[in-house]
JSON list of C-alpha atoms in Angstrom, two decimals:
[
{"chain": "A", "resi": 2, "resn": "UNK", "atom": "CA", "xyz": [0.00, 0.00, 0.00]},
{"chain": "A", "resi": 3, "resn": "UNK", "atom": "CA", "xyz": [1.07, 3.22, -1.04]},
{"chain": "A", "resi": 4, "resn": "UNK", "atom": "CA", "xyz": [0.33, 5.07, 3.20]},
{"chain": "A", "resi": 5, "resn": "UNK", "atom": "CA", "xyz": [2.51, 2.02, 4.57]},
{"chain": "A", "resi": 6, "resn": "UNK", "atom": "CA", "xyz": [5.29, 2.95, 1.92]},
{"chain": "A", "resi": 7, "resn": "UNK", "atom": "CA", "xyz": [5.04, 6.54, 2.38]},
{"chain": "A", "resi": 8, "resn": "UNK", "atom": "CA", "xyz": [5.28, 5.63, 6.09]},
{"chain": "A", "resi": 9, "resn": "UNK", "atom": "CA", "xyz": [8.36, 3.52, 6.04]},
{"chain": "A", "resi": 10, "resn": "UNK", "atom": "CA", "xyz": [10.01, 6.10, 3.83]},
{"chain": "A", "resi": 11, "resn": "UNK", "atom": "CA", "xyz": [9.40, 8.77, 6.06]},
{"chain": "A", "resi": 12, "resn": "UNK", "atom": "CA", "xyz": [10.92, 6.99, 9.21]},
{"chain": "A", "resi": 13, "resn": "UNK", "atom": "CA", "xyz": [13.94, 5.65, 6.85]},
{"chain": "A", "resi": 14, "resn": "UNK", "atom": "CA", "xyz": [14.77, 9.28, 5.92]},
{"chain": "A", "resi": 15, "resn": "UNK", "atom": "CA", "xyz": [14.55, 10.56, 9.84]},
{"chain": "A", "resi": 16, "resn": "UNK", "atom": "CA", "xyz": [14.75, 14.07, 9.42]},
{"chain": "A", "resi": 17, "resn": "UNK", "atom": "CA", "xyz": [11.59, 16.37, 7.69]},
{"chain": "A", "resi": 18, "resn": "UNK", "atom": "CA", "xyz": [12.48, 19.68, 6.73]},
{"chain": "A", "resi": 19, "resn": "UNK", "atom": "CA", "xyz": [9.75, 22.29, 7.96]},
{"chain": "A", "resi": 20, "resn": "UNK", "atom": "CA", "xyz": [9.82, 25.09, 5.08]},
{"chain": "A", "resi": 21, "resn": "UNK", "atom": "CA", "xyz": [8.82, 28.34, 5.68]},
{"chain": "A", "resi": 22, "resn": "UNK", "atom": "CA", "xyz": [9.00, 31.60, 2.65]},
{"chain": "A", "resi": 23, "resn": "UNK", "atom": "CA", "xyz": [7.48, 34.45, 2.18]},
{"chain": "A", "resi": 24, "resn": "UNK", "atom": "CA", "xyz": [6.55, 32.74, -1.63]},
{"chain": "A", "resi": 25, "resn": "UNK", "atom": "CA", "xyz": [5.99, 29.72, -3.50]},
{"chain": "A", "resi": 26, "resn": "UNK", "atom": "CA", "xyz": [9.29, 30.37, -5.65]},
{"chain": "A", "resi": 27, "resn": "UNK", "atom": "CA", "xyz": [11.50, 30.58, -2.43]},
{"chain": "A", "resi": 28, "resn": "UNK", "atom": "CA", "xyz": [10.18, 27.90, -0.40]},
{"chain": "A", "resi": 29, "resn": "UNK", "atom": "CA", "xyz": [10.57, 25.43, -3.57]},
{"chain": "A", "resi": 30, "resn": "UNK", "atom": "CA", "xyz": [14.25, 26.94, -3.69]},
{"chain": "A", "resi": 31, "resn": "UNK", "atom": "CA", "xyz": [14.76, 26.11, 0.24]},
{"chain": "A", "resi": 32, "resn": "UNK", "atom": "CA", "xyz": [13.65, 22.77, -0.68]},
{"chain": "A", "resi": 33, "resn": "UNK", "atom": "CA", "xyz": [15.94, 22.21, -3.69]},
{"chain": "A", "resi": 34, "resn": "UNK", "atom": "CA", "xyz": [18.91, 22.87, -1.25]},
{"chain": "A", "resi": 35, "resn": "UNK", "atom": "CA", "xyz": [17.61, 20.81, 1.62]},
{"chain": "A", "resi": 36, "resn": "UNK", "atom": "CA", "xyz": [16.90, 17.69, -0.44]},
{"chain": "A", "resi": 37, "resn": "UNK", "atom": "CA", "xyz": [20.82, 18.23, -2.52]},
{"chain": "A", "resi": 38, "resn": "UNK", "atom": "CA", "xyz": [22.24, 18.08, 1.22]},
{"chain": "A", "resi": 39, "resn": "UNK", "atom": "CA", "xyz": [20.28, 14.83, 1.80]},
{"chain": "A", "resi": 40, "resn": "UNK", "atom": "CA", "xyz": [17.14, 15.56, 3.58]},
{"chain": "A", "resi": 41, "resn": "UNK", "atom": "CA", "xyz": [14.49, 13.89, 1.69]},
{"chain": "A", "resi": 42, "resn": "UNK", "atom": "CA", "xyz": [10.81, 14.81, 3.67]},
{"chain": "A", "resi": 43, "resn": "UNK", "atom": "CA", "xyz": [10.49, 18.01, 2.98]},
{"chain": "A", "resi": 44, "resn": "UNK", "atom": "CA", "xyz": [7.19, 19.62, 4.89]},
{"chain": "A", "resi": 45, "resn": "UNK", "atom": "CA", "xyz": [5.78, 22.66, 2.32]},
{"chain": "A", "resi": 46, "resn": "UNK", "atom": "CA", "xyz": [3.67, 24.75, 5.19]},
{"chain": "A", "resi": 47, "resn": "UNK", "atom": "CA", "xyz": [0.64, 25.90, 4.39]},
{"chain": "A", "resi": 48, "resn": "UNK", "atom": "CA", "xyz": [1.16, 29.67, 5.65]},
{"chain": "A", "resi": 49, "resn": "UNK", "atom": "CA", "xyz": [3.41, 29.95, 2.68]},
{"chain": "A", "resi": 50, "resn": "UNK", "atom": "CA", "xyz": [1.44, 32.29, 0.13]},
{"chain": "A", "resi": 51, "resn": "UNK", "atom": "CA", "xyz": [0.33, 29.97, -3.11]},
{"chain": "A", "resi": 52, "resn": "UNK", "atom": "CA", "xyz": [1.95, 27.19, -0.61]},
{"chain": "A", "resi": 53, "resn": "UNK", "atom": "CA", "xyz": [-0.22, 24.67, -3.25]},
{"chain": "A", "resi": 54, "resn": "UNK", "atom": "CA", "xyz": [1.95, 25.96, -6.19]},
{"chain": "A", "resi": 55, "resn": "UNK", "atom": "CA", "xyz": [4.56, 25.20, -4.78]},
{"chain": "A", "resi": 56, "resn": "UNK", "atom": "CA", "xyz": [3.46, 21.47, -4.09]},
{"chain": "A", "resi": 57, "resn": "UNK", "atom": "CA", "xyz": [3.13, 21.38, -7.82]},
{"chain": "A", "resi": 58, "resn": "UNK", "atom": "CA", "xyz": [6.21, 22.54, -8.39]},
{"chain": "A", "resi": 59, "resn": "UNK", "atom": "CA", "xyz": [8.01, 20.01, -6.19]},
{"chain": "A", "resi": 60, "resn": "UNK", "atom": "CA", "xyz": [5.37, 17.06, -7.02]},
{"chain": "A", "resi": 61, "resn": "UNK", "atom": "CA", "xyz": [6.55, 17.53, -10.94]},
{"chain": "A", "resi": 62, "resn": "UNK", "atom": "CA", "xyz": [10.54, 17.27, -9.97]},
{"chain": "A", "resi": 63, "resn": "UNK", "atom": "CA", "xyz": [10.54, 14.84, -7.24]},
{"chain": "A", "resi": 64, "resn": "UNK", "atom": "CA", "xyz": [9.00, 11.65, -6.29]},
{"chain": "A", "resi": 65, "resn": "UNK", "atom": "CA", "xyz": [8.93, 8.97, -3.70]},
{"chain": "A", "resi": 66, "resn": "UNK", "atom": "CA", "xyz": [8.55, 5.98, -6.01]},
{"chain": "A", "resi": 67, "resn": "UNK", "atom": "CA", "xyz": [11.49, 6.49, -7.60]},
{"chain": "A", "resi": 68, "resn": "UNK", "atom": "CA", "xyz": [15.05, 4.97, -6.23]},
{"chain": "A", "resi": 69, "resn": "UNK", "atom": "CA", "xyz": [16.09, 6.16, -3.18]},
{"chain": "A", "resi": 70, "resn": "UNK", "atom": "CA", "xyz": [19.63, 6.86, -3.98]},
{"chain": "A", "resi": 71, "resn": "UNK", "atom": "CA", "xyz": [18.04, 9.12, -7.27]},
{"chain": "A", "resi": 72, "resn": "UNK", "atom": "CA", "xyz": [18.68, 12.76, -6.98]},
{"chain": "A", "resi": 73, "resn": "UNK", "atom": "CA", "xyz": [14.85, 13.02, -7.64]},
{"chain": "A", "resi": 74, "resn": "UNK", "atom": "CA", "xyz": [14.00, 10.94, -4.89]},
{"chain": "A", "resi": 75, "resn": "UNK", "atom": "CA", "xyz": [12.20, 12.87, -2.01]},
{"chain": "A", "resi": 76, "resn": "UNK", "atom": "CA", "xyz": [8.65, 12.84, 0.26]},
{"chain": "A", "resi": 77, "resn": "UNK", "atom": "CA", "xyz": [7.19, 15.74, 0.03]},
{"chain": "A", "resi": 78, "resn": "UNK", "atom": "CA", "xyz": [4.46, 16.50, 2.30]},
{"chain": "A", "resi": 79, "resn": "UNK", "atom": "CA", "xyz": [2.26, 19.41, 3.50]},
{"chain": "A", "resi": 80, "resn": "UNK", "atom": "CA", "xyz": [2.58, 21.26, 7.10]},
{"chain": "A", "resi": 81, "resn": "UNK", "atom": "CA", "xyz": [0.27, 23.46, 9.02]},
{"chain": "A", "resi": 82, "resn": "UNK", "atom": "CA", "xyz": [-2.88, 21.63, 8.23]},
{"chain": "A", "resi": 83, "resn": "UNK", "atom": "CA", "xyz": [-6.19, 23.26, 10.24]},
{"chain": "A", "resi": 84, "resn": "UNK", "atom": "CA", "xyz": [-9.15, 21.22, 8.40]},
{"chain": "A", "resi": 85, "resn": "UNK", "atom": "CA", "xyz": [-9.72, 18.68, 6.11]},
{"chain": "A", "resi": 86, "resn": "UNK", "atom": "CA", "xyz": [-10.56, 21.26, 3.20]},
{"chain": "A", "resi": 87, "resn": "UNK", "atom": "CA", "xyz": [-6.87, 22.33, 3.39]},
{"chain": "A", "resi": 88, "resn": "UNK", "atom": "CA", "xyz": [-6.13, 18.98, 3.90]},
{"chain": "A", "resi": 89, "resn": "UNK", "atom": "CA", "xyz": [-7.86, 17.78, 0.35]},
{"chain": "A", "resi": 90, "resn": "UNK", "atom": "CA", "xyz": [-6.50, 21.03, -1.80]},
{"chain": "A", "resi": 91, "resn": "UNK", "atom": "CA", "xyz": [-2.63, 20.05, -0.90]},
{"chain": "A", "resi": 92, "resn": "UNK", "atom": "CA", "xyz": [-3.36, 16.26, -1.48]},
{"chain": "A", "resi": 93, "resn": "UNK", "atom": "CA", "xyz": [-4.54, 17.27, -4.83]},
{"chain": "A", "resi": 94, "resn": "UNK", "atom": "CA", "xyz": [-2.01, 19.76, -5.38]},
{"chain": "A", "resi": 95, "resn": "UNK", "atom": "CA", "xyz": [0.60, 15.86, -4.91]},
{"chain": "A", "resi": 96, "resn": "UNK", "atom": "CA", "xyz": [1.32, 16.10, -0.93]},
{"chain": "A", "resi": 97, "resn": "UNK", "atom": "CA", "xyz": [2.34, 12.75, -0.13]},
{"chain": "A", "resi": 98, "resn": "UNK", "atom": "CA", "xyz": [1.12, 13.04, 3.60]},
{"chain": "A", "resi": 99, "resn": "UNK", "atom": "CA", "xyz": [-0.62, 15.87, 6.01]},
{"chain": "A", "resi": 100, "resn": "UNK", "atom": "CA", "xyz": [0.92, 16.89, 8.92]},
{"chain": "A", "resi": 101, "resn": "UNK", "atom": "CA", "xyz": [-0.87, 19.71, 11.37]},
{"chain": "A", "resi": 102, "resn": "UNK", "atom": "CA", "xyz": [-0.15, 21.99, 14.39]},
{"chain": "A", "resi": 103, "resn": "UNK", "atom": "CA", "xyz": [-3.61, 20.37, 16.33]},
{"chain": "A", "resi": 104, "resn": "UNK", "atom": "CA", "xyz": [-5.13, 17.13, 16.39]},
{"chain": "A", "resi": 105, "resn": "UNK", "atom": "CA", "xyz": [-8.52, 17.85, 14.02]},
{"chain": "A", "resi": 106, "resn": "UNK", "atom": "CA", "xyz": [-10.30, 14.54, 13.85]},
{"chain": "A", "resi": 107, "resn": "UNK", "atom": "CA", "xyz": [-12.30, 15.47, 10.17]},
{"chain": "A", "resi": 108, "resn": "UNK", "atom": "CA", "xyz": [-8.68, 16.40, 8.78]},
{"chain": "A", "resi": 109, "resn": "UNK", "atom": "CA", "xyz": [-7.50, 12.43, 10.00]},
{"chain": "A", "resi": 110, "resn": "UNK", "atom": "CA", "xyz": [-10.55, 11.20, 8.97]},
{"chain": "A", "resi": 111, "resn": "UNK", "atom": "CA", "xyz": [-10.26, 12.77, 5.37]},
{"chain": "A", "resi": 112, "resn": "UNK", "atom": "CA", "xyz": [-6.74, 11.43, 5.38]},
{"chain": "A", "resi": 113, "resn": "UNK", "atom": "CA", "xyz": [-7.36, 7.95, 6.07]},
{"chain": "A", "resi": 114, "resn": "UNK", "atom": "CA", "xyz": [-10.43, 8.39, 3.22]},
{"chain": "A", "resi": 115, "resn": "UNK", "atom": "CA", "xyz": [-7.54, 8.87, 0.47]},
{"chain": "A", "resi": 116, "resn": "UNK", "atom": "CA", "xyz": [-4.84, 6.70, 2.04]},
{"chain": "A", "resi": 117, "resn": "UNK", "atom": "CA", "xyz": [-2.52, 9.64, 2.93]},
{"chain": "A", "resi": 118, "resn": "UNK", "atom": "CA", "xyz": [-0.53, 9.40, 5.78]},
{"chain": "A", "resi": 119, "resn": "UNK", "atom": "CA", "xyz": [-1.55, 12.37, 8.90]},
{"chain": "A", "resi": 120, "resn": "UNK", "atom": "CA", "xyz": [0.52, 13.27, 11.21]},
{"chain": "A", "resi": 121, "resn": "UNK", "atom": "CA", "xyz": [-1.47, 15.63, 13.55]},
{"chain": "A", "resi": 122, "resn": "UNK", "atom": "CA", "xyz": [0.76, 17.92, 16.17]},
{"chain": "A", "resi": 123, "resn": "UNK", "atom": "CA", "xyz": [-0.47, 16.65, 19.92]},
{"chain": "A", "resi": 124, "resn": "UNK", "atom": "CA", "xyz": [0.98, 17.64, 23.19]},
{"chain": "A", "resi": 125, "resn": "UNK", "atom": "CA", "xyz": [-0.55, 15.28, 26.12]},
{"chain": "A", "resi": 126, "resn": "UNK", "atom": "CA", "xyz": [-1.12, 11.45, 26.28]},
{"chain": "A", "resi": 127, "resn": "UNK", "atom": "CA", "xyz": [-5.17, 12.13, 26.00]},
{"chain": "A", "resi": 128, "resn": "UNK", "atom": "CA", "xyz": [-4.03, 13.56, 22.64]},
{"chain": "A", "resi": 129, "resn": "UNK", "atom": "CA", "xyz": [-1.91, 10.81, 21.36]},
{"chain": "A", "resi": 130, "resn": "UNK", "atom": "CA", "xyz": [-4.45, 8.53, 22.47]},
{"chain": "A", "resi": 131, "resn": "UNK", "atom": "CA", "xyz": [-7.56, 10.06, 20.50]},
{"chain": "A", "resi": 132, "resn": "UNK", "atom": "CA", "xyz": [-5.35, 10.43, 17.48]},
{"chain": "A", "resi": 133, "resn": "UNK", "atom": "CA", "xyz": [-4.25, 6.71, 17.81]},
{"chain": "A", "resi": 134, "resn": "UNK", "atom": "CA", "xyz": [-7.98, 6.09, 17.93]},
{"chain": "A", "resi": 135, "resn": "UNK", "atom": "CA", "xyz": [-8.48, 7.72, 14.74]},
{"chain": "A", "resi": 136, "resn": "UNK", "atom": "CA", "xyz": [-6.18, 5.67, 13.15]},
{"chain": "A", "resi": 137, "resn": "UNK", "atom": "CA", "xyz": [-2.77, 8.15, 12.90]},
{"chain": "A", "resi": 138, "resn": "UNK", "atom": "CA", "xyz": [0.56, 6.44, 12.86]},
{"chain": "A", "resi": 139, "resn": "UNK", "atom": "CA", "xyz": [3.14, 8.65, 13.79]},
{"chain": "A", "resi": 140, "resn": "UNK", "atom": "CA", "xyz": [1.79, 11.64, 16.22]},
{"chain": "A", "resi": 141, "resn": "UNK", "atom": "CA", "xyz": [3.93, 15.11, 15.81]},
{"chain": "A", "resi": 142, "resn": "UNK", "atom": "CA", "xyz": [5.14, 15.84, 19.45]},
{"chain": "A", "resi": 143, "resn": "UNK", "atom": "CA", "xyz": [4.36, 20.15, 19.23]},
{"chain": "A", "resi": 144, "resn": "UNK", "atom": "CA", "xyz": [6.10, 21.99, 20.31]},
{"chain": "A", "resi": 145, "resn": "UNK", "atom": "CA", "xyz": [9.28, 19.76, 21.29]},
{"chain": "A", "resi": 146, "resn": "UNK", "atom": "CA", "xyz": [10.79, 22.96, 22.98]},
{"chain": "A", "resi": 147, "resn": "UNK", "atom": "CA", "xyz": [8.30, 22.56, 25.98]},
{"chain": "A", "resi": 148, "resn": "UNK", "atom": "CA", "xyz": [9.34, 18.67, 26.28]},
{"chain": "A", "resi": 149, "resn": "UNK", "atom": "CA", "xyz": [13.23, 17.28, 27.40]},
{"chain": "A", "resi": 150, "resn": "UNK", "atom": "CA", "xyz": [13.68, 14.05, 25.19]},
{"chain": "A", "resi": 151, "resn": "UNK", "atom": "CA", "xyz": [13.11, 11.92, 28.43]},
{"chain": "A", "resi": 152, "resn": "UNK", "atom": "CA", "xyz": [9.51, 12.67, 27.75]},
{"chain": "A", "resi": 153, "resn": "UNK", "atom": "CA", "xyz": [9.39, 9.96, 25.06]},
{"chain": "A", "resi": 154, "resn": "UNK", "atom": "CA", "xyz": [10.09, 7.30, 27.59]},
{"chain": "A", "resi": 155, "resn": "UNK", "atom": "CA", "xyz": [7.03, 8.42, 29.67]},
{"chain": "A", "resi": 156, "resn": "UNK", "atom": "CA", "xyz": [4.99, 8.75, 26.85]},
{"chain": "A", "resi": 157, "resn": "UNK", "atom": "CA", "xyz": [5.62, 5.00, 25.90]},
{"chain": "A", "resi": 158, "resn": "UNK", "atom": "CA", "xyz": [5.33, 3.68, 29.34]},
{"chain": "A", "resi": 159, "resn": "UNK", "atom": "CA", "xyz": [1.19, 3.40, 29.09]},
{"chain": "A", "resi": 160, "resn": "UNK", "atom": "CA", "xyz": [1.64, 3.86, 25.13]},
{"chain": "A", "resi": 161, "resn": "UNK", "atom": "CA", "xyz": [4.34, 1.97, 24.02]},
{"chain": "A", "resi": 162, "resn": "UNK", "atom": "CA", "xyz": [2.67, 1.68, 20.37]},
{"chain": "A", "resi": 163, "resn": "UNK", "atom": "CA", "xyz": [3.22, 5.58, 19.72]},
{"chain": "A", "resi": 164, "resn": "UNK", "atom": "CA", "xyz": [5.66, 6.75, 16.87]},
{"chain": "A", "resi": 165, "resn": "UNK", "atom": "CA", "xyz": [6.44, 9.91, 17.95]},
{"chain": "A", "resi": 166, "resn": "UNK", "atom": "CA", "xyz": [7.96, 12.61, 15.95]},
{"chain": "A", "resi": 167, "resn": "UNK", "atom": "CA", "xyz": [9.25, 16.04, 18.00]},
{"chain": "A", "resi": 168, "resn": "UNK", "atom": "CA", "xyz": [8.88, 18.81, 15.94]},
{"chain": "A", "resi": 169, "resn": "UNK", "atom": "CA", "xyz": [9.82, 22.40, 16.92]},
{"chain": "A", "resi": 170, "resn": "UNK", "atom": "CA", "xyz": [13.58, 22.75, 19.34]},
{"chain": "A", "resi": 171, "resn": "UNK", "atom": "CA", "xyz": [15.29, 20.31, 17.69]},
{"chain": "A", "resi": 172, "resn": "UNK", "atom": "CA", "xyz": [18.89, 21.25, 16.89]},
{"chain": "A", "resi": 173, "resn": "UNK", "atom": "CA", "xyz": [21.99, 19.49, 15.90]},
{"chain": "A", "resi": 174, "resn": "UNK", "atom": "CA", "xyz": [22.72, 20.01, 19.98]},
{"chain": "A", "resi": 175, "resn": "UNK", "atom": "CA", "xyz": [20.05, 17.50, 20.89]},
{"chain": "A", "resi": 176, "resn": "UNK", "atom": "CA", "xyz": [19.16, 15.45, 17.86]},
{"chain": "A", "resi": 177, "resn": "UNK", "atom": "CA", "xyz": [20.85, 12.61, 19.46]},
{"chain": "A", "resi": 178, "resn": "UNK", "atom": "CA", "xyz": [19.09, 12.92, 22.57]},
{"chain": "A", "resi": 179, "resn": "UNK", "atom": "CA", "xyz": [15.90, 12.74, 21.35]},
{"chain": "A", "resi": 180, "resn": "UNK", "atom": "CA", "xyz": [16.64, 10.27, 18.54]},
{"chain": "A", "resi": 181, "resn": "UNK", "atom": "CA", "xyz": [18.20, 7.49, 21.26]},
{"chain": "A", "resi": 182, "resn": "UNK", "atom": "CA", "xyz": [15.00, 8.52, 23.38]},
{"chain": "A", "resi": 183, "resn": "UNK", "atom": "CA", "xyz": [12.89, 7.06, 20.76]},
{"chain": "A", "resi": 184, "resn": "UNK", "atom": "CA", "xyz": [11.91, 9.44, 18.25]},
{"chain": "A", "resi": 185, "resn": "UNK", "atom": "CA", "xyz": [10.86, 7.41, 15.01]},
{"chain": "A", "resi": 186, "resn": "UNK", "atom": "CA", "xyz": [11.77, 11.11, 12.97]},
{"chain": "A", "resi": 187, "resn": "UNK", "atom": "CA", "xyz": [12.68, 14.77, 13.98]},
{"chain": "A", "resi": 188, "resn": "UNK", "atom": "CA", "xyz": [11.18, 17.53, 12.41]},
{"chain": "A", "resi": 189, "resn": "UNK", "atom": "CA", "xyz": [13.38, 20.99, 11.88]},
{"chain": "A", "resi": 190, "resn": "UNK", "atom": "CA", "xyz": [12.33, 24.16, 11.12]},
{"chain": "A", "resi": 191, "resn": "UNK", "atom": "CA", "xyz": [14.22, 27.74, 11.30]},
{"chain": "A", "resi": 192, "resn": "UNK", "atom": "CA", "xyz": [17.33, 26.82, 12.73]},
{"chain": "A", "resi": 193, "resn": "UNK", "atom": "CA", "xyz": [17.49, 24.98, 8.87]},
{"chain": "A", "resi": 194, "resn": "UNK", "atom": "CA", "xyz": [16.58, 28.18, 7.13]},
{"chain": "A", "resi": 195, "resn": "UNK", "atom": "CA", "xyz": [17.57, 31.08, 9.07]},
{"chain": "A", "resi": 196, "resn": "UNK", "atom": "CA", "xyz": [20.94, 31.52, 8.09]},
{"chain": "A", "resi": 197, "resn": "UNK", "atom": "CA", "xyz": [20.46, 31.91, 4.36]},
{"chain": "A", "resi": 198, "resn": "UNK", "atom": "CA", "xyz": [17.28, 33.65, 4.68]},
{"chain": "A", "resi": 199, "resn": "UNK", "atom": "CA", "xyz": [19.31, 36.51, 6.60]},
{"chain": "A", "resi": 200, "resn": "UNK", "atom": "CA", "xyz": [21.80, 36.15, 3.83]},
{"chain": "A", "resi": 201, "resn": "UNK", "atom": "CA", "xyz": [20.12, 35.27, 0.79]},
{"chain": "A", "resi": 202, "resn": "UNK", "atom": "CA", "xyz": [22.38, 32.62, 0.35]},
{"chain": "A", "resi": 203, "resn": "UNK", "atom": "CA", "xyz": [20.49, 29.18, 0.17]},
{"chain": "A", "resi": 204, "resn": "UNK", "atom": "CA", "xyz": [23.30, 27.55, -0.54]},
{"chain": "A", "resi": 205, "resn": "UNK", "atom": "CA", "xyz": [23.25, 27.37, 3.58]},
{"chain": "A", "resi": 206, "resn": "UNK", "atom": "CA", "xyz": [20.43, 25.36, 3.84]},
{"chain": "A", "resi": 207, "resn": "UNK", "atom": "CA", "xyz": [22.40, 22.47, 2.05]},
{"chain": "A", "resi": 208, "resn": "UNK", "atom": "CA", "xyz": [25.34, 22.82, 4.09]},
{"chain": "A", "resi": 209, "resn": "UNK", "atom": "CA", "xyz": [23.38, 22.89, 6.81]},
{"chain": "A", "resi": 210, "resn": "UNK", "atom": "CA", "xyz": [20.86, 20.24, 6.00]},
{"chain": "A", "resi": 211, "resn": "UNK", "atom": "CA", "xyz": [24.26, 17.93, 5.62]},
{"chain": "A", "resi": 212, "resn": "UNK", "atom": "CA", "xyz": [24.98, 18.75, 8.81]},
{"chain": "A", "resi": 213, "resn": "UNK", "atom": "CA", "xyz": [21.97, 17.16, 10.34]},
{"chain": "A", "resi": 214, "resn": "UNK", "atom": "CA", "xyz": [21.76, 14.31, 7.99]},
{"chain": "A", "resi": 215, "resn": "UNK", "atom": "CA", "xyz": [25.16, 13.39, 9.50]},
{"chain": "A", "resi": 216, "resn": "UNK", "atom": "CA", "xyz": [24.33, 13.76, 12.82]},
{"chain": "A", "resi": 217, "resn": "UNK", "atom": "CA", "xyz": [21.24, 12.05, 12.59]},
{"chain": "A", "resi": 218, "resn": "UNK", "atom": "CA", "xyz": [23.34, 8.91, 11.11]},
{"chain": "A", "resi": 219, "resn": "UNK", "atom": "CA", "xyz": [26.13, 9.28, 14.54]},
{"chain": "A", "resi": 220, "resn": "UNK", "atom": "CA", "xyz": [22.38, 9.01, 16.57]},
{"chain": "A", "resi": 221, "resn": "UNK", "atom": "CA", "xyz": [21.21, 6.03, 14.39]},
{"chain": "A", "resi": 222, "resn": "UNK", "atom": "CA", "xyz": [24.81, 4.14, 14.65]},
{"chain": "A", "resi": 223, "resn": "UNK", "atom": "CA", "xyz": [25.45, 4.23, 10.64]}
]
């Protein structure tokens, strides 16, 4: 099945890029750069103006059924989700899963109706628990700067079945930490972006997104 694919390629690359621009034409730029310095989930968000262009865009270059190890290889997805009507546009528009800020039960629903993997943000165990209800897979741990990467361990003491994701204070400080704590993936935003937005040069973001590709691999042990 495509999801379960989608799924398992997602945990297999480790690291999502959270992409933020003040257009369509620069956030598919950020994402060029990110993906050449080997992150392959890229997250378009939707508060990007035309963000669905820009899906387009990167749905026409790249794809996830392609070889991994192809330079056009890459899973890209869609990021600050509200509702399912958002939800639907970017799925048309080739998002290859939904992730959101909130747990909205008609946006995991709507998900699960096309087979596209959701992975809703959630901050307590009565969240995780309602999403695993509705059928989510991985839950996005939001923000991750309120949390220490011990809270994974508590988390899986009643729910040892979660796949949990921290998105939001993740650096290349404490990627380790809160990959050997059990993260399944990390998800980084501005620390990945900042630089060579202040700049202008993107060329940054691939150095940069090498830099946490690496140190996700010393956290894995390969």
């Amino acid at each position: 099945m495509k999801k379960l694919k989608v799924l398992q390629q997602l945990t297999e690359a480790g690291v999502v890029a959270v992409l933020r621009a003040d257009s369509a034409e620069e956030v598919v730029e950020m994402s060029r750069y990110a993906i050449q310095g080997g992150i392959k989930a890229i997250e378009i968000t939707m508060t990007v103006p035309h963000a669905t262009k820009a899906l387009e865009q990167l749905s026409a270059e790249y794809s996830c059924d392609v070889d991994v190890n192809s330079p056009n290889f890459a899973i890209i997805g869609v990021g600050t989700v509200l509702d399912p009507e958002t939800a639907r546009a970017a799925i048309l528009a080739g998002a290859e899963y939904v992730v959101s800020p909130a747990l909205n039960p008609d946006t995991v629903k709507l998900c699960n109706r096309y087979a596209i993997p959701c992975l809703p943000g959630t901050m307590t165990i009565h969240e995780i628990q309602s999403a695993l209800e509705l059928g989510v897979d991985i839950v996005k741990l939001f923000p991750g700067n309120l949390y220490s990467p011990s809270v994974i361990s508590s988390i899986k003491g009643p729910i040892p079945q979660a796949n949990i994701m921290p998105t939001g204070g993740v650096s290349l400080s404490n990627m380790k930490d809160w990959i050997s704590a059990g993260a399944v993936a990390v998800g980084i935003g501005s620390d990945l972006t900042k630089e060579a937005v202040k700049t202008g040069d993107f060329n940054l973001i691939k150095i940069k997104a090498e830099a946490y590709m690496a140190a996700y691999r010393e956290a894995k042990g390969f």
